[in-house]
């Protein structure tokens, strides 16, 4: 049997890097005042339809959706934001007059065509900040992503855009549709379909002949209302004054429908065609749209698998103990000793009696700091032979002394 297509095991060195990414990102998020939240992997399908959007590829084509034994229409989460917003409303946090900041990580599921960097089960680390309407919060979210990638040693480029609000977006949408209708014939099938379902997504079509035709299409950043324009300017000036390089990408629209105002992506040219390593933005209407009290919000998520190969683990020091006996009778002593040491230390036990050379090889393989070996002489004397594998010094101590 094999794992399903687009789903994979993570083990050995890779799993260490996987955990290192989560630990590093969690540490940075805590510095920015975020707290851990855990939400279910399975949610009502309607939650994603309403938040991510019926016309998005994620909802339209990629959901792991089924009817459970109770007849409920459910779905494995394709992303983290919707569930966190649901939890925010369900726990009545929208009724409190304060901000809430959450971080999370875990598996997400999208039935996509698998390729390098694109899986059907993948893992995200993400954050959601509720209750802060000011664009300064968007700035700090971008800064936090930068800090995470800097600490992990991952290179990136930042792209930003503004997607407007309920005042300017509908007007812009109308004028975009009008201009898309004029070039309809030359656009690809997907784009033609999107003119009526999701015209904004036409802008980020990967097809170069579509992009050529789209050159003269109106851009949202040239059609922002006063408030959105002010916020976008402010975001750029905050990034400038922090010496953060970015590119304004007028075609950056994101694949999820809930965004308003700031949208951003971190891309890497070291990870292949799927270059987006993180994405996010503001979604000021979503809480209200899902039945909560109107609450501004902004967040991001990064794809752990996309950066797994780029992350280098910090140098590891030797740690813990390797315990072995050279004679069968020594094993009982080893077992007693291990129980005591394991209260505080990492311990590897070798159950089989082996030569000293074989034990030292085993100790080296597990990266132990000390090898504790009981041979025939040591057993008779109630002692243990110890080698410090860092300093290479050797000694003999009584079993009681060590325990
Ligand atoms: P997203 O852009 O759909 O945003 O996903 C975020 C990141 O997840 C991507 O930049 C990418 O690194 C990774 N990713 C997405 N799909 C796959 C896949 N099939 N295989 C591997 N990695 C993938 C969101 O999900 C939003 N919820 C982010 C957000 C949070 N916005 C506001 N708050």
Short mmCIF file of C-alpha atoms and ligand atoms in Angstrom, two decimals:
data_model
loop_
_atom_site.label_atom_id
_atom_site.label_comp_id
_atom_site.label_asym_id
_atom_site.label_seq_id
_atom_site.Cartn_x
_atom_site.Cartn_y
_atom_site.Cartn_z
CA UNK A 1 0.00 0.00 0.00
CA UNK A 2 1.12 3.52 -0.69
CA UNK A 3 0.12 6.93 0.58
CA UNK A 4 -2.43 8.76 -1.57
CA UNK A 5 -1.27 10.87 -4.51
CA UNK A 6 -0.20 14.33 -3.32
CA UNK A 7 0.16 13.18 0.29
CA UNK A 8 3.46 12.31 1.87
CA UNK A 9 5.29 11.15 4.96
CA UNK A 10 7.74 13.43 6.68
CA UNK A 11 10.47 11.70 8.62
CA UNK A 12 14.05 11.79 9.88
CA UNK A 13 15.98 14.97 9.07
CA UNK A 14 13.02 16.39 7.20
CA UNK A 15 10.76 16.04 10.22
CA UNK A 16 13.36 17.87 12.30
CA UNK A 17 13.27 20.74 9.82
CA UNK A 18 9.48 20.59 9.81
CA UNK A 19 9.38 21.01 13.59
CA UNK A 20 12.09 23.65 13.48
CA UNK A 21 9.92 25.74 11.13
CA UNK A 22 6.90 25.47 13.41
CA UNK A 23 8.96 26.22 16.54
CA UNK A 24 10.63 29.24 14.95
CA UNK A 25 7.40 30.66 13.52
CA UNK A 26 5.56 30.09 16.83
CA UNK A 27 8.33 31.84 18.74
CA UNK A 28 8.19 34.87 16.44
CA UNK A 29 4.37 34.98 16.53
CA UNK A 30 4.42 34.98 20.34
CA UNK A 31 6.82 37.93 20.25
CA UNK A 32 4.17 39.77 18.23
CA UNK A 33 1.50 38.96 20.84
CA UNK A 34 -0.19 35.99 19.14
CA UNK A 35 -1.63 33.03 21.03
CA UNK A 36 -2.07 29.45 19.86
CA UNK A 37 -5.46 28.30 18.58
CA UNK A 38 -6.46 24.81 17.47
CA UNK A 39 -9.54 24.31 15.32
CA UNK A 40 -11.01 21.12 13.78
CA UNK A 41 -9.75 19.72 10.48
CA UNK A 42 -13.32 19.01 9.45
CA UNK A 43 -15.91 21.77 9.13
CA UNK A 44 -19.28 22.28 7.49
CA UNK A 45 -18.83 22.73 3.75
CA UNK A 46 -20.95 25.88 3.87
CA UNK A 47 -18.25 27.62 5.94
CA UNK A 48 -15.73 27.43 3.10
CA UNK A 49 -18.28 28.13 0.41
CA UNK A 50 -19.20 31.37 2.13
CA UNK A 51 -15.73 32.51 3.13
CA UNK A 52 -13.26 31.31 0.50
CA UNK A 53 -15.97 31.87 -2.12
CA UNK A 54 -18.04 29.69 -4.45
CA UNK A 55 -16.26 31.00 -7.53
CA UNK A 56 -12.73 30.30 -6.23
CA UNK A 57 -10.82 27.26 -7.55
CA UNK A 58 -10.46 26.00 -3.99
CA UNK A 59 -14.21 25.68 -3.45
CA UNK A 60 -15.13 25.00 -7.06
CA UNK A 61 -12.66 22.20 -7.78
CA UNK A 62 -10.44 21.31 -4.88
CA UNK A 63 -12.48 20.46 -1.81
CA UNK A 64 -12.31 17.11 -0.01
CA UNK A 65 -16.04 17.16 0.52
CA UNK A 66 -18.33 14.35 1.64
CA UNK A 67 -21.55 13.55 3.48
CA UNK A 68 -20.82 12.10 6.92
CA UNK A 69 -22.79 9.28 8.57
CA UNK A 70 -25.19 11.80 10.07
CA UNK A 71 -25.98 13.25 6.65
CA UNK A 72 -23.95 16.46 7.20
CA UNK A 73 -22.19 18.06 4.25
CA UNK A 74 -18.62 18.39 5.55
CA UNK A 75 -15.21 19.19 4.18
CA UNK A 76 -11.55 18.80 5.16
CA UNK A 77 -10.26 22.33 5.63
CA UNK A 78 -8.53 23.71 2.52
CA UNK A 79 -7.11 26.64 4.55
CA UNK A 80 -7.05 27.93 8.13
CA UNK A 81 -8.69 31.35 8.14
CA UNK A 82 -12.33 30.25 7.80
CA UNK A 83 -12.16 27.91 10.81
CA UNK A 84 -10.47 30.52 12.99
CA UNK A 85 -13.11 33.11 12.06
CA UNK A 86 -15.84 30.56 12.85
CA UNK A 87 -14.22 29.90 16.25
CA UNK A 88 -13.87 33.66 16.85
CA UNK A 89 -17.61 34.16 16.33
CA UNK A 90 -18.73 30.95 18.08
CA UNK A 91 -16.75 31.90 21.20
CA UNK A 92 -18.39 35.35 21.11
CA UNK A 93 -15.08 37.14 20.88
CA UNK A 94 -16.64 39.54 18.37
CA UNK A 95 -18.73 40.90 21.29
CA UNK A 96 -15.68 41.99 23.27
CA UNK A 97 -14.18 45.41 22.85
CA UNK A 98 -10.60 44.30 22.35
CA UNK A 99 -8.25 42.77 19.83
CA UNK A 100 -7.51 39.03 19.54
CA UNK A 101 -4.46 37.54 17.89
CA UNK A 102 -4.16 33.83 17.08
CA UNK A 103 -1.58 31.59 15.44
CA UNK A 104 -2.05 28.02 14.23
CA UNK A 105 -0.41 25.30 12.20
CA UNK A 106 -1.50 22.02 10.75
CA UNK A 107 -2.58 20.10 7.67
CA UNK A 108 -4.75 21.61 4.92
CA UNK A 109 -6.33 19.67 2.04
CA UNK A 110 -6.81 20.74 -1.56
CA UNK A 111 -7.53 18.34 -4.40
CA UNK A 112 -5.05 19.98 -6.76
CA UNK A 113 -2.91 18.48 -9.53
CA UNK A 114 0.20 17.50 -7.58
CA UNK A 115 3.60 18.80 -8.64
CA UNK A 116 6.73 20.05 -6.90
CA UNK A 117 5.58 22.32 -4.06
CA UNK A 118 1.94 21.56 -4.70
CA UNK A 119 0.43 18.80 -2.57
CA UNK A 120 -3.05 17.60 -1.74
CA UNK A 121 -2.24 17.43 1.93
CA UNK A 122 0.13 20.22 2.93
CA UNK A 123 0.87 22.14 6.10
CA UNK A 124 0.48 25.80 6.86
CA UNK A 125 1.60 28.04 9.67
CA UNK A 126 -0.73 31.03 9.89
CA UNK A 127 -1.91 33.90 12.04
CA UNK A 128 -5.14 35.88 12.26
CA UNK A 129 -5.42 39.25 13.97
CA UNK A 130 -8.92 40.51 14.86
CA UNK A 131 -10.07 43.96 15.89
CA UNK A 132 -7.30 46.14 14.45
CA UNK A 133 -8.60 48.32 11.62
CA UNK A 134 -5.40 50.34 11.21
CA UNK A 135 -3.06 49.55 8.36
CA UNK A 136 -0.16 49.59 10.84
CA UNK A 137 -1.30 46.07 11.78
CA UNK A 138 -0.94 44.94 8.14
CA UNK A 139 2.58 46.36 8.23
CA UNK A 140 3.46 44.38 11.36
CA UNK A 141 2.00 41.18 9.92
CA UNK A 142 4.29 41.59 6.89
CA UNK A 143 7.17 42.32 9.28
CA UNK A 144 6.40 39.15 11.21
CA UNK A 145 6.53 37.03 8.04
CA UNK A 146 9.85 38.69 7.20
CA UNK A 147 11.19 37.88 10.69
CA UNK A 148 10.13 34.24 10.37
CA UNK A 149 11.84 33.78 6.99
CA UNK A 150 14.92 35.70 8.15
CA UNK A 151 15.27 33.47 11.20
CA UNK A 152 14.84 30.38 9.04
CA UNK A 153 17.39 31.65 6.53
CA UNK A 154 14.88 31.59 3.64
CA UNK A 155 15.22 34.24 0.92
CA UNK A 156 12.12 35.97 -0.49
CA UNK A 157 10.65 38.83 -2.45
CA UNK A 158 7.59 40.69 -1.19
CA UNK A 159 4.70 41.61 -3.46
CA UNK A 160 1.87 43.84 -2.30
CA UNK A 161 -1.36 45.17 -3.71
CA UNK A 162 -4.62 46.68 -2.50
CA UNK A 163 -7.93 45.03 -3.32
CA UNK A 164 -10.10 47.96 -2.25
CA UNK A 165 -13.22 47.81 -0.11
CA UNK A 166 -16.98 47.54 -0.51
CA UNK A 167 -17.03 51.13 -1.68
CA UNK A 168 -14.43 51.07 -4.46
CA UNK A 169 -14.26 47.38 -5.43
CA UNK A 170 -17.78 47.03 -6.96
CA UNK A 171 -17.28 50.12 -9.14
CA UNK A 172 -13.89 48.88 -10.24
CA UNK A 173 -15.34 45.43 -10.94
CA UNK A 174 -17.89 46.94 -13.31
CA UNK A 175 -15.28 48.82 -15.28
CA UNK A 176 -13.02 45.74 -15.36
CA UNK A 177 -15.84 43.56 -16.72
CA UNK A 178 -16.51 46.16 -19.40
CA UNK A 179 -12.90 46.16 -20.53
CA UNK A 180 -12.66 42.34 -20.34
CA UNK A 181 -15.72 41.99 -22.56
CA UNK A 182 -13.88 43.99 -25.21
CA UNK A 183 -11.00 41.49 -25.29
CA UNK A 184 -13.08 38.37 -24.49
CA UNK A 185 -12.36 36.59 -27.80
CA UNK A 186 -8.59 36.62 -27.26
CA UNK A 187 -8.66 35.36 -23.67
CA UNK A 188 -8.20 31.72 -22.63
CA UNK A 189 -11.21 29.52 -21.73
CA UNK A 190 -10.63 29.95 -17.99
CA UNK A 191 -10.51 33.73 -18.26
CA UNK A 192 -13.63 33.84 -20.45
CA UNK A 193 -15.51 31.85 -17.81
CA UNK A 194 -14.17 34.07 -15.03
CA UNK A 195 -15.45 37.29 -16.61
CA UNK A 196 -18.85 36.46 -15.17
CA UNK A 197 -17.88 34.34 -12.13
CA UNK A 198 -14.77 36.08 -10.75
CA UNK A 199 -13.43 38.82 -13.06
CA UNK A 200 -10.71 39.98 -10.66
CA UNK A 201 -9.01 36.56 -10.94
CA UNK A 202 -8.56 37.12 -14.68
CA UNK A 203 -5.81 39.58 -13.76
CA UNK A 204 -3.48 36.89 -12.41
CA UNK A 205 -3.89 34.44 -15.31
CA UNK A 206 -0.54 32.73 -15.92
CA UNK A 207 -1.14 32.64 -19.68
CA UNK A 208 1.23 35.09 -21.40
CA UNK A 209 -1.13 35.85 -24.31
CA UNK A 210 -3.86 36.78 -21.77
CA UNK A 211 -1.37 38.97 -19.90
CA UNK A 212 -0.48 40.74 -23.14
CA UNK A 213 -4.17 41.55 -23.72
CA UNK A 214 -4.64 42.60 -20.10
CA UNK A 215 -1.95 45.28 -20.27
CA UNK A 216 -4.48 48.06 -20.79
CA UNK A 217 -7.16 46.71 -18.45
CA UNK A 218 -7.95 49.05 -15.53
CA UNK A 219 -6.04 48.32 -12.33
CA UNK A 220 -7.61 48.38 -8.89
CA UNK A 221 -4.86 50.53 -7.37
CA UNK A 222 -5.72 53.29 -9.86
CA UNK A 223 -9.38 53.08 -8.78
CA UNK A 224 -9.21 53.03 -4.98
CA UNK A 225 -11.50 55.18 -2.84
CA UNK A 226 -9.94 57.85 -0.66
CA UNK A 227 -9.65 55.67 2.45
CA UNK A 228 -8.16 52.65 0.64
CA UNK A 229 -5.77 54.93 -1.20
CA UNK A 230 -4.64 56.54 2.06
CA UNK A 231 -4.11 53.15 3.71
CA UNK A 232 -2.18 51.73 0.76
CA UNK A 233 0.07 54.80 0.70
CA UNK A 234 0.63 54.50 4.43
CA UNK A 235 1.52 50.81 4.12
CA UNK A 236 4.09 51.62 1.45
CA UNK A 237 5.60 54.43 3.49
CA UNK A 238 5.83 52.21 6.59
CA UNK A 239 7.62 49.54 4.53
CA UNK A 240 9.90 52.19 3.02
CA UNK A 241 10.83 53.63 6.39
CA UNK A 242 11.61 50.12 7.69
CA UNK A 243 13.87 49.61 4.64
CA UNK A 244 11.82 46.66 3.46
CA UNK A 245 12.00 46.03 -0.26
CA UNK A 246 8.76 45.20 -2.02
CA UNK A 247 7.14 45.33 -5.40
CA UNK A 248 3.64 46.64 -6.04
CA UNK A 249 2.06 43.92 -8.17
CA UNK A 250 -1.14 45.34 -9.60
CA UNK A 251 -2.21 41.87 -10.72
CA UNK A 252 -1.86 40.28 -7.28
CA UNK A 253 -5.42 39.24 -6.44
CA UNK A 254 -5.02 36.11 -4.23
CA UNK A 255 -7.02 32.94 -4.78
CA UNK A 256 -9.51 33.43 -1.96
CA UNK A 257 -12.46 35.78 -2.17
CA UNK A 258 -12.50 37.27 1.31
CA UNK A 259 -9.76 39.88 0.96
CA UNK A 260 -10.19 43.65 1.16
CA UNK A 261 -7.51 46.36 1.08
CA UNK A 262 -3.95 45.05 1.67
CA UNK A 263 -2.98 41.79 0.01
CA UNK A 264 0.55 40.43 -0.07
CA UNK A 265 2.64 37.45 -1.07
CA UNK A 266 6.16 36.31 -0.29
CA UNK A 267 7.69 34.54 -3.27
CA UNK A 268 10.94 32.64 -3.68
CA UNK A 269 12.76 31.85 -6.89
CA UNK A 270 14.41 28.82 -5.28
CA UNK A 271 11.33 26.60 -4.99
CA UNK A 272 10.23 25.98 -8.58
CA UNK A 273 7.05 26.99 -10.35
CA UNK A 274 4.99 27.16 -7.15
CA UNK A 275 6.85 30.21 -5.96
CA UNK A 276 4.45 31.60 -3.34
CA UNK A 277 5.85 30.66 0.05
CA UNK A 278 3.39 32.80 2.06
CA UNK A 279 0.31 34.87 1.39
CA UNK A 280 -2.16 36.96 3.26
CA UNK A 281 -3.96 40.22 3.66
CA UNK A 282 -6.86 42.06 5.22
CA UNK A 283 -10.40 40.68 5.32
CA UNK A 284 -12.56 43.30 7.04
CA UNK A 285 -15.91 41.91 5.91
CA UNK A 286 -15.56 38.20 6.62
CA UNK A 287 -16.53 38.13 10.32
CA UNK A 288 -19.78 39.95 9.60
CA UNK A 289 -20.38 37.87 6.50
CA UNK A 290 -20.20 34.68 8.59
CA UNK A 291 -22.73 36.03 11.09
CA UNK A 292 -20.51 37.85 13.60
CA UNK A 293 -20.33 41.47 14.62
CA UNK A 294 -18.42 43.58 12.08
CA UNK A 295 -14.72 43.15 12.97
CA UNK A 296 -11.65 44.18 10.97
CA UNK A 297 -9.10 41.39 10.52
CA UNK A 298 -5.80 40.62 8.82
CA UNK A 299 -3.59 37.55 8.62
CA UNK A 300 -1.29 35.34 6.59
CA UNK A 301 -0.26 31.73 6.11
CA UNK A 302 2.99 30.17 4.93
CA UNK A 303 3.35 26.80 3.23
CA UNK A 304 5.67 24.61 5.29
CA UNK A 305 6.45 22.09 2.50
CA UNK A 306 7.36 24.90 0.12
CA UNK A 307 10.26 26.01 2.35
CA UNK A 308 11.23 22.62 3.83
CA UNK A 309 14.16 22.17 1.45
CA UNK A 310 15.48 25.69 1.99
CA UNK A 311 15.69 25.59 5.77
CA UNK A 312 19.00 24.71 7.37
CA UNK A 313 18.96 23.28 10.85
CA UNK A 314 21.20 24.93 13.42
CA UNK A 315 24.32 22.97 14.42
CA UNK A 316 23.32 20.28 16.84
CA UNK A 317 25.32 19.51 19.96
CA UNK A 318 25.65 15.98 21.22
CA UNK A 319 23.08 15.24 23.89
CA UNK A 320 22.00 12.51 26.25
CA UNK A 321 23.20 9.04 27.09
CA UNK A 322 23.77 5.78 25.25
CA UNK A 323 23.55 2.76 27.53
CA UNK A 324 24.79 -0.73 26.65
CA UNK A 325 26.15 -3.91 28.18
CA UNK A 326 28.84 -6.23 26.88
CA UNK A 327 27.40 -9.25 28.71
CA UNK A 328 23.77 -10.38 28.97
CA UNK A 329 23.74 -10.06 32.78
CA UNK A 330 24.59 -6.37 32.53
CA UNK A 331 21.24 -5.55 30.93
CA UNK A 332 19.28 -5.49 34.23
CA UNK A 333 21.61 -2.79 35.57
CA UNK A 334 21.28 -0.84 32.33
CA UNK A 335 17.50 -0.95 32.55
CA UNK A 336 17.49 0.34 36.13
CA UNK A 337 19.92 3.09 35.25
CA UNK A 338 17.89 4.15 32.18
CA UNK A 339 14.71 4.57 34.24
CA UNK A 340 16.49 7.01 36.54
CA UNK A 341 18.32 8.94 33.82
CA UNK A 342 15.22 9.26 31.63
CA UNK A 343 13.60 11.48 34.24
CA UNK A 344 15.82 14.31 32.94
CA UNK A 345 17.85 13.11 30.00
CA UNK A 346 17.51 11.65 26.55
CA UNK A 347 18.55 7.99 26.78
CA UNK A 348 19.09 5.37 24.09
CA UNK A 349 19.34 1.77 25.34
CA UNK A 350 20.92 -1.04 23.37
CA UNK A 351 19.34 -4.27 24.61
CA UNK A 352 21.75 -6.64 22.91
CA UNK A 353 25.15 -7.36 24.44
CA UNK A 354 27.86 -6.10 22.09
CA UNK A 355 31.58 -5.38 21.93
CA UNK A 356 32.81 -2.01 23.17
CA UNK A 357 33.62 -0.93 19.63
CA UNK A 358 30.10 -1.76 18.41
CA UNK A 359 28.56 0.16 21.32
CA UNK A 360 30.68 3.23 20.67
CA UNK A 361 29.62 3.18 17.04
CA UNK A 362 25.97 3.01 18.15
CA UNK A 363 26.47 5.91 20.58
CA UNK A 364 27.99 7.97 17.81
CA UNK A 365 25.12 7.21 15.43
CA UNK A 366 22.47 8.53 17.86
CA UNK A 367 24.54 11.63 18.68
CA UNK A 368 24.84 10.81 22.40
CA UNK A 369 27.11 12.91 24.59
CA UNK A 370 27.97 10.03 26.93
CA UNK A 371 28.34 6.29 26.37
CA UNK A 372 27.76 4.25 29.52
CA UNK A 373 28.90 0.67 29.11
CA UNK A 374 28.83 -2.26 31.55
CA UNK A 375 31.30 -5.05 30.84
CA UNK A 376 32.03 -8.15 32.88
CA UNK A 377 34.50 -6.41 35.22
CA UNK A 378 32.24 -3.41 35.78
CA UNK A 379 29.28 -5.68 36.53
CA UNK A 380 31.23 -7.53 39.23
CA UNK A 381 32.37 -4.26 40.80
CA UNK A 382 28.94 -2.53 40.56
CA UNK A 383 30.46 0.08 38.22
CA UNK A 384 29.96 1.67 34.81
CA UNK A 385 32.54 2.64 32.20
CA UNK A 386 31.85 6.12 30.84
CA UNK A 387 33.07 7.88 27.76
CA UNK A 388 32.39 11.56 27.14
CA UNK A 389 32.05 11.54 23.36
CA UNK A 390 32.73 15.26 23.08
CA UNK A 391 35.89 15.58 25.16
CA UNK A 392 36.79 11.88 24.53
CA UNK A 393 37.65 11.49 28.23
CA UNK A 394 36.97 8.14 29.93
CA UNK A 395 36.16 7.28 33.54
CA UNK A 396 34.68 4.61 35.77
CA UNK A 397 31.97 5.39 38.28
CA UNK A 398 29.79 3.36 40.61
CA UNK A 399 26.21 2.74 39.43
CA UNK A 400 24.78 4.51 42.49
CA UNK A 401 26.89 7.58 41.85
CA UNK A 402 25.47 7.99 38.35
CA UNK A 403 21.86 7.25 39.27
P1 LIG B 1 -3.03 30.72 0.40
O1 LIG B 1 -2.28 31.69 -0.42
O2 LIG B 1 -4.09 29.93 -0.28
O3 LIG B 1 -3.65 31.54 1.60
O4 LIG B 1 -2.03 29.70 1.07
C1 LIG B 1 -0.94 30.15 1.83
C2 LIG B 1 0.32 29.38 1.48
O5 LIG B 1 0.08 27.96 1.59
C3 LIG B 1 0.77 29.55 0.03
O6 LIG B 1 1.53 30.73 -0.12
C4 LIG B 1 1.62 28.30 -0.16
O7 LIG B 1 2.92 28.53 0.37
C5 LIG B 1 0.91 27.26 0.68
N1 LIG B 1 0.10 26.37 -0.18
C6 LIG B 1 -1.10 26.63 -0.71
N2 LIG B 1 -1.55 25.58 -1.43
C7 LIG B 1 -0.60 24.62 -1.36
C8 LIG B 1 -0.46 23.29 -1.88
N3 LIG B 1 -1.41 22.72 -2.62
N4 LIG B 1 0.66 22.61 -1.58
C9 LIG B 1 1.62 23.16 -0.81
N5 LIG B 1 1.55 24.39 -0.29
C10 LIG B 1 0.46 25.13 -0.55
C11 LIG B 1 -4.42 31.01 2.57
O8 LIG B 1 -4.58 29.83 2.74
C12 LIG B 1 -4.99 32.05 3.51
N6 LIG B 1 -5.82 31.36 4.52
C13 LIG B 1 -3.90 32.89 4.16
C14 LIG B 1 -4.45 33.93 5.08
C15 LIG B 1 -4.51 33.86 6.43
N7 LIG B 1 -4.98 35.08 4.72
C16 LIG B 1 -5.39 35.74 5.79
N8 LIG B 1 -5.12 35.00 6.85
#
